[in-house]
Amino acid sequence: HMMIDRLRSEDMYSQIPSYPLPLHRSTALATQARMLYILLFFVPEVLQEQAHTMREIVDRHFADNWVIAYYMGNLVELCHAWEPYKAAKTALSNTTQPATVRALHEANAERMSGCRKMLQHYLTEGVLTEDYVLDNTPALLHCVRECNVALRWLMLHRRAKAKKLPKTALKEPEQVLLLLMNSAQLEYRLRKLVESLLAAKEEMWSGAKAQALSMLEELADYFSGERALTRVGPDKPLQQWFLN
């Protein structure tokens, strides 16, 4: 019971910081959710009788998903696995309502569409540079998260049999495959750029310090009255700003 209490209420693998948005919570907690699924069969009285506990578990881990991969690609549909257990079945019923299933699919299909647009921009030749990565790290990481969340949900729930997705999902396999390939390409290129930036960090930091020191020395010479500021180029807008 102690292990179940910790799994249902804590972030044991510290994944929440990597997936800070509430919409991504089930993905962040997916590893411990599948452990929780297995452990619950060792305490069937929780599945059968403890409605409040099962409601808390479903709200935290399974509010937007009902298909999980519990080991080496083996999938299970919770609505089928928990069918004999009253408390578990009741707690999961809201997630597996036809209207909820349809809404979840539409939300993830829309997320997939948004991801494809972001990927098309980021993978355009010349966009991903070291300076761009440094200036847009939060946006790039958000794109990677969104892609992974959408892919995980669509690839798992397309296998559902007891609670099937709408027929429109049958038209998506090529789009899902394309998203998988493009997101993998973005992650690969982003990783290479970050690795190169980390490798050059000390050199860049030393160069920046040397440049700052040189500019401070030149500024000190300027105030001696014997030297002009040679680094300052013409800037008409700034000149007008000072004049006005």
mmCIF file of C-alpha atoms in Angstrom:
data_model
loop_
_atom_site.group_PDB
_atom_site.id
_atom_site.type_symbol
_atom_site.label_atom_id
_atom_site.label_comp_id
_atom_site.label_asym_id
_atom_site.label_seq_id
_atom_site.Cartn_x
_atom_site.Cartn_y
_atom_site.Cartn_z
ATOM 1 C CA HIS A 1 0.000 0.000 0.000
ATOM 2 C CA MET A 2 2.837 2.396 0.778
ATOM 3 C CA MET A 3 4.291 1.925 -2.713
ATOM 4 C CA ILE A 4 0.903 2.501 -4.313
ATOM 5 C CA ASP A 5 0.405 5.651 -2.237
ATOM 6 C CA ARG A 6 3.754 7.028 -3.401
ATOM 7 C CA LEU A 7 3.174 6.127 -7.053
ATOM 8 C CA ARG A 8 -0.267 7.695 -7.135
ATOM 9 C CA SER A 9 0.714 10.981 -5.477
ATOM 10 C CA GLU A 10 4.412 11.691 -6.129
ATOM 11 C CA ASP A 11 6.624 12.344 -9.124
ATOM 12 C CA MET A 12 9.058 9.538 -8.338
ATOM 13 C CA TYR A 13 11.154 9.921 -11.486
ATOM 14 C CA SER A 14 11.236 13.748 -11.451
ATOM 15 C CA GLN A 15 9.665 14.067 -14.904
ATOM 16 C CA ILE A 16 7.287 16.954 -14.170
ATOM 17 C CA PRO A 17 10.053 19.588 -14.674
ATOM 18 C CA SER A 18 10.642 18.120 -18.152
ATOM 19 C CA TYR A 19 6.915 18.285 -18.938
ATOM 20 C CA PRO A 20 5.768 21.402 -17.028
ATOM 21 C CA LEU A 21 2.407 21.875 -18.781
ATOM 22 C CA PRO A 22 -0.627 20.270 -17.069
ATOM 23 C CA LEU A 23 -1.704 18.879 -20.467
ATOM 24 C CA HIS A 24 1.481 16.779 -20.524
ATOM 25 C CA ARG A 25 1.108 15.331 -17.022
ATOM 26 C CA SER A 26 0.026 11.833 -18.062
ATOM 27 C CA THR A 27 3.072 11.586 -20.342
ATOM 28 C CA ALA A 28 5.391 12.769 -17.580
ATOM 29 C CA LEU A 29 3.975 10.189 -15.157
ATOM 30 C CA ALA A 30 3.623 7.357 -17.692
ATOM 31 C CA THR A 31 6.476 5.261 -16.283
ATOM 32 C CA GLN A 32 5.085 5.132 -12.780
ATOM 33 C CA ALA A 33 1.522 4.812 -14.089
ATOM 34 C CA ARG A 34 2.324 1.458 -15.673
ATOM 35 C CA MET A 35 4.022 0.322 -12.457
ATOM 36 C CA LEU A 36 0.912 1.375 -10.591
ATOM 37 C CA TYR A 37 -1.248 -0.646 -12.994
ATOM 38 C CA ILE A 38 0.725 -3.821 -12.190
ATOM 39 C CA LEU A 39 0.876 -3.250 -8.423
ATOM 40 C CA LEU A 40 -2.878 -2.692 -8.140
ATOM 41 C CA PHE A 41 -3.507 -6.346 -9.027
ATOM 42 C CA PHE A 42 -1.672 -7.313 -5.812
ATOM 43 C CA VAL A 43 -4.244 -5.343 -3.799
ATOM 44 C CA PRO A 44 -7.535 -6.162 -5.580
ATOM 45 C CA GLU A 45 -9.553 -4.670 -2.730
ATOM 46 C CA VAL A 46 -8.419 -1.230 -3.943
ATOM 47 C CA LEU A 47 -9.634 -1.971 -7.473
ATOM 48 C CA GLN A 48 -12.885 -3.414 -6.196
ATOM 49 C CA GLU A 49 -13.882 -1.301 -3.184
ATOM 50 C CA GLN A 50 -11.850 1.885 -2.713
ATOM 51 C CA ALA A 51 -13.671 4.254 -5.041
ATOM 52 C CA HIS A 52 -11.979 7.396 -3.700
ATOM 53 C CA THR A 53 -8.489 5.923 -4.208
ATOM 54 C CA MET A 54 -9.287 4.787 -7.737
ATOM 55 C CA ARG A 55 -10.809 8.171 -8.553
ATOM 56 C CA GLU A 56 -7.594 9.883 -7.430
ATOM 57 C CA ILE A 57 -5.464 7.461 -9.482
ATOM 58 C CA VAL A 58 -7.536 7.923 -12.630
ATOM 59 C CA ASP A 59 -7.680 11.705 -12.284
ATOM 60 C CA ARG A 60 -3.911 11.913 -11.928
ATOM 61 C CA HIS A 61 -2.720 9.233 -14.347
ATOM 62 C CA PHE A 62 -5.531 8.170 -16.693
ATOM 63 C CA ALA A 63 -7.783 11.186 -17.166
ATOM 64 C CA ASP A 64 -6.839 11.448 -20.854
ATOM 65 C CA ASN A 65 -5.654 7.929 -21.742
ATOM 66 C CA TRP A 66 -6.795 4.352 -21.339
ATOM 67 C CA VAL A 67 -4.202 2.374 -23.330
ATOM 68 C CA ILE A 68 -0.813 1.835 -21.694
ATOM 69 C CA ALA A 69 2.365 -0.028 -22.626
ATOM 70 C CA TYR A 70 3.265 -1.926 -19.474
ATOM 71 C CA TYR A 71 6.300 -3.944 -20.661
ATOM 72 C CA MET A 72 8.342 -4.319 -23.859
ATOM 73 C CA GLY A 73 5.620 -2.980 -26.132
ATOM 74 C CA ASN A 74 2.822 -5.062 -24.603
ATOM 75 C CA LEU A 75 -0.347 -2.978 -24.496
ATOM 76 C CA VAL A 76 -3.415 -3.138 -22.300
ATOM 77 C CA GLU A 77 -6.726 -1.314 -22.414
ATOM 78 C CA LEU A 78 -7.708 -0.351 -18.907
ATOM 79 C CA CYS A 79 -11.429 -0.461 -19.681
ATOM 80 C CA HIS A 80 -10.991 -4.160 -20.496
ATOM 81 C CA ALA A 81 -8.501 -5.023 -17.735
ATOM 82 C CA TRP A 82 -10.545 -3.295 -15.024
ATOM 83 C CA GLU A 83 -13.930 -4.515 -16.191
ATOM 84 C CA PRO A 84 -14.360 -7.003 -13.271
ATOM 85 C CA TYR A 85 -13.487 -4.396 -10.624
ATOM 86 C CA LYS A 86 -16.303 -2.089 -9.576
ATOM 87 C CA ALA A 87 -14.355 0.872 -8.161
ATOM 88 C CA ALA A 88 -11.792 0.888 -10.998
ATOM 89 C CA LYS A 89 -14.424 0.537 -13.703
ATOM 90 C CA THR A 90 -16.507 3.377 -12.271
ATOM 91 C CA ALA A 91 -13.494 5.682 -11.881
ATOM 92 C CA LEU A 92 -12.430 5.106 -15.506
ATOM 93 C CA SER A 93 -15.912 5.470 -16.988
ATOM 94 C CA ASN A 94 -15.608 9.230 -17.597
ATOM 95 C CA THR A 95 -12.386 8.781 -19.600
ATOM 96 C CA THR A 96 -13.907 6.134 -21.871
ATOM 97 C CA GLN A 97 -17.212 7.834 -22.628
ATOM 98 C CA PRO A 98 -17.684 8.111 -26.437
ATOM 99 C CA ALA A 99 -17.807 11.912 -26.249
ATOM 100 C CA THR A 100 -14.591 12.016 -24.209
ATOM 101 C CA VAL A 101 -12.840 9.581 -26.555
ATOM 102 C CA ARG A 102 -13.824 11.735 -29.528
ATOM 103 C CA ALA A 103 -12.709 14.949 -27.810
ATOM 104 C CA LEU A 104 -9.341 13.463 -26.827
ATOM 105 C CA HIS A 105 -8.727 12.244 -30.363
ATOM 106 C CA GLU A 106 -9.646 15.629 -31.834
ATOM 107 C CA ALA A 107 -7.345 17.403 -29.381
ATOM 108 C CA ASN A 108 -4.389 15.179 -30.262
ATOM 109 C CA ALA A 109 -5.125 15.357 -33.993
ATOM 110 C CA GLU A 110 -5.097 19.154 -33.672
ATOM 111 C CA ARG A 111 -1.855 18.961 -31.690
ATOM 112 C CA MET A 112 -0.362 16.828 -34.460
ATOM 113 C CA SER A 113 -1.346 19.443 -37.033
ATOM 114 C CA GLY A 114 0.280 22.198 -34.974
ATOM 115 C CA CYS A 115 3.422 20.103 -34.574
ATOM 116 C CA ARG A 116 3.695 19.579 -38.314
ATOM 117 C CA LYS A 117 3.592 23.345 -38.892
ATOM 118 C CA MET A 118 6.268 23.976 -36.261
ATOM 119 C CA LEU A 119 8.468 21.221 -37.676
ATOM 120 C CA GLN A 120 8.104 22.561 -41.198
ATOM 121 C CA HIS A 121 9.451 25.903 -39.967
ATOM 122 C CA TYR A 122 12.286 24.558 -37.792
ATOM 123 C CA LEU A 123 13.477 22.046 -40.402
ATOM 124 C CA THR A 124 13.654 24.640 -43.185
ATOM 125 C CA GLU A 125 17.223 24.874 -44.397
ATOM 126 C CA GLY A 126 19.127 27.640 -42.623
ATOM 127 C CA VAL A 127 16.716 28.132 -39.708
ATOM 128 C CA LEU A 128 18.410 25.941 -37.087
ATOM 129 C CA THR A 129 21.686 27.635 -36.277
ATOM 130 C CA GLU A 130 23.601 27.899 -33.018
ATOM 131 C CA ASP A 131 22.423 31.482 -32.458
ATOM 132 C CA TYR A 132 18.821 30.518 -33.219
ATOM 133 C CA VAL A 133 18.962 27.617 -30.747
ATOM 134 C CA LEU A 134 20.354 29.879 -28.026
ATOM 135 C CA ASP A 135 17.653 32.498 -28.610
ATOM 136 C CA ASN A 136 14.718 30.073 -28.991
ATOM 137 C CA THR A 137 15.469 27.167 -26.658
ATOM 138 C CA PRO A 138 12.101 27.260 -24.802
ATOM 139 C CA ALA A 139 10.121 27.249 -28.084
ATOM 140 C CA LEU A 140 12.185 24.401 -29.522
ATOM 141 C CA LEU A 141 11.787 22.287 -26.380
ATOM 142 C CA HIS A 142 8.053 22.984 -26.392
ATOM 143 C CA CYS A 143 7.862 21.722 -29.973
ATOM 144 C CA VAL A 144 9.746 18.534 -29.061
ATOM 145 C CA ARG A 145 7.428 17.923 -26.094
ATOM 146 C CA GLU A 146 4.296 18.496 -28.132
ATOM 147 C CA CYS A 147 5.492 16.099 -30.828
ATOM 148 C CA ASN A 148 6.284 13.366 -28.323
ATOM 149 C CA VAL A 149 2.991 13.760 -26.463
ATOM 150 C CA ALA A 150 0.937 13.673 -29.672
ATOM 151 C CA LEU A 151 2.868 10.714 -31.086
ATOM 152 C CA ARG A 152 2.607 8.712 -27.876
ATOM 153 C CA TRP A 153 -1.138 9.197 -27.552
ATOM 154 C CA LEU A 154 -1.966 8.522 -31.204
ATOM 155 C CA MET A 155 0.299 5.483 -31.556
ATOM 156 C CA LEU A 156 -1.046 3.871 -28.379
ATOM 157 C CA HIS A 157 -4.730 4.598 -28.847
ATOM 158 C CA ARG A 158 -4.848 3.641 -32.499
ATOM 159 C CA ARG A 159 -4.413 0.090 -31.152
ATOM 160 C CA ALA A 160 -7.516 0.341 -28.953
ATOM 161 C CA LYS A 161 -10.166 -2.310 -29.586
ATOM 162 C CA ALA A 162 -12.631 -2.046 -26.711
ATOM 163 C CA LYS A 163 -12.946 1.747 -26.988
ATOM 164 C CA LYS A 164 -12.071 2.509 -30.579
ATOM 165 C CA LEU A 165 -11.154 5.907 -31.961
ATOM 166 C CA PRO A 166 -13.451 7.646 -34.486
ATOM 167 C CA LYS A 167 -13.256 6.446 -38.095
ATOM 168 C CA THR A 168 -11.344 9.586 -39.039
ATOM 169 C CA ALA A 169 -8.344 8.101 -37.194
ATOM 170 C CA LEU A 170 -8.050 5.466 -39.912
ATOM 171 C CA LYS A 171 -6.891 8.178 -42.322
ATOM 172 C CA GLU A 172 -3.974 9.282 -40.118
ATOM 173 C CA PRO A 173 -1.239 6.580 -40.345
ATOM 174 C CA GLU A 174 0.831 8.435 -42.975
ATOM 175 C CA GLN A 175 0.546 11.679 -41.007
ATOM 176 C CA VAL A 176 1.643 9.945 -37.800
ATOM 177 C CA LEU A 177 4.616 8.337 -39.586
ATOM 178 C CA LEU A 178 5.615 11.673 -41.129
ATOM 179 C CA LEU A 179 5.401 13.372 -37.733
ATOM 180 C CA LEU A 180 7.541 10.621 -36.204
ATOM 181 C CA MET A 181 10.240 11.012 -38.865
ATOM 182 C CA ASN A 182 10.277 14.811 -38.785
ATOM 183 C CA SER A 183 10.315 15.020 -34.997
ATOM 184 C CA ALA A 184 13.198 12.529 -34.913
ATOM 185 C CA GLN A 185 15.070 14.701 -37.416
ATOM 186 C CA LEU A 186 14.487 17.818 -35.312
ATOM 187 C CA GLU A 187 15.649 16.069 -32.145
ATOM 188 C CA TYR A 188 18.783 14.791 -33.903
ATOM 189 C CA ARG A 189 19.717 18.187 -35.338
ATOM 190 C CA LEU A 190 18.912 19.966 -32.083
ATOM 191 C CA ARG A 191 21.016 17.499 -30.117
ATOM 192 C CA LYS A 192 23.989 17.973 -32.452
ATOM 193 C CA LEU A 193 23.779 21.757 -32.164
ATOM 194 C CA VAL A 194 23.514 21.650 -28.373
ATOM 195 C CA GLU A 195 26.486 19.260 -28.191
ATOM 196 C CA SER A 196 28.576 21.604 -30.325
ATOM 197 C CA LEU A 197 27.566 24.572 -28.173
ATOM 198 C CA LEU A 198 28.491 22.731 -24.981
ATOM 199 C CA ALA A 199 31.814 21.659 -26.484
ATOM 200 C CA ALA A 200 32.623 25.276 -27.413
ATOM 201 C CA LYS A 201 31.249 26.795 -24.198
ATOM 202 C CA GLU A 202 34.605 27.419 -22.531
ATOM 203 C CA GLU A 203 36.101 28.922 -25.685
ATOM 204 C CA MET A 204 33.066 31.180 -26.216
ATOM 205 C CA TRP A 205 33.123 32.265 -22.574
ATOM 206 C CA SER A 206 36.845 33.061 -22.701
ATOM 207 C CA GLY A 207 36.378 35.021 -25.931
ATOM 208 C CA ALA A 208 33.484 37.007 -24.456
ATOM 209 C CA LYS A 209 35.508 37.825 -21.332
ATOM 210 C CA ALA A 210 38.470 38.951 -23.423
ATOM 211 C CA GLN A 211 36.221 41.141 -25.570
ATOM 212 C CA ALA A 212 34.579 42.721 -22.506
ATOM 213 C CA LEU A 213 37.993 43.397 -20.953
ATOM 214 C CA SER A 214 39.240 45.011 -24.168
ATOM 215 C CA MET A 215 36.166 47.265 -24.357
ATOM 216 C CA LEU A 216 36.549 48.314 -20.722
ATOM 217 C CA GLU A 217 40.216 49.163 -21.280
ATOM 218 C CA GLU A 218 39.295 51.196 -24.369
ATOM 219 C CA LEU A 219 36.589 53.010 -22.382
ATOM 220 C CA ALA A 220 39.153 53.814 -19.674
ATOM 221 C CA ASP A 221 41.522 55.212 -22.316
ATOM 222 C CA TYR A 222 38.681 57.330 -23.721
ATOM 223 C CA PHE A 223 38.145 59.042 -20.382
ATOM 224 C CA SER A 224 41.847 59.851 -20.224
ATOM 225 C CA GLY A 225 41.146 62.311 -23.060
ATOM 226 C CA GLU A 226 43.841 60.859 -25.274
ATOM 227 C CA ARG A 227 41.856 58.328 -27.342
ATOM 228 C CA ALA A 228 38.546 58.147 -29.208
ATOM 229 C CA LEU A 229 36.088 55.242 -29.065
ATOM 230 C CA THR A 230 37.000 53.418 -32.272
ATOM 231 C CA ARG A 231 34.543 50.540 -31.761
ATOM 232 C CA VAL A 232 31.476 52.746 -32.021
ATOM 233 C CA GLY A 233 30.052 52.791 -35.547
ATOM 234 C CA PRO A 234 27.572 55.351 -36.933
ATOM 235 C CA ASP A 235 23.978 54.901 -35.722
ATOM 236 C CA LYS A 236 21.582 57.531 -37.095
ATOM 237 C CA PRO A 237 18.471 56.484 -35.078
ATOM 238 C CA LEU A 238 20.486 56.547 -31.842
ATOM 239 C CA GLN A 239 21.922 59.921 -32.783
ATOM 240 C CA GLN A 240 18.441 61.341 -33.357
ATOM 241 C CA TRP A 241 17.242 59.844 -30.054
ATOM 242 C CA PHE A 242 19.934 61.732 -28.145
ATOM 243 C CA LEU A 243 19.271 64.951 -30.085
ATOM 244 C CA ASN A 244 15.551 64.816 -29.333
#
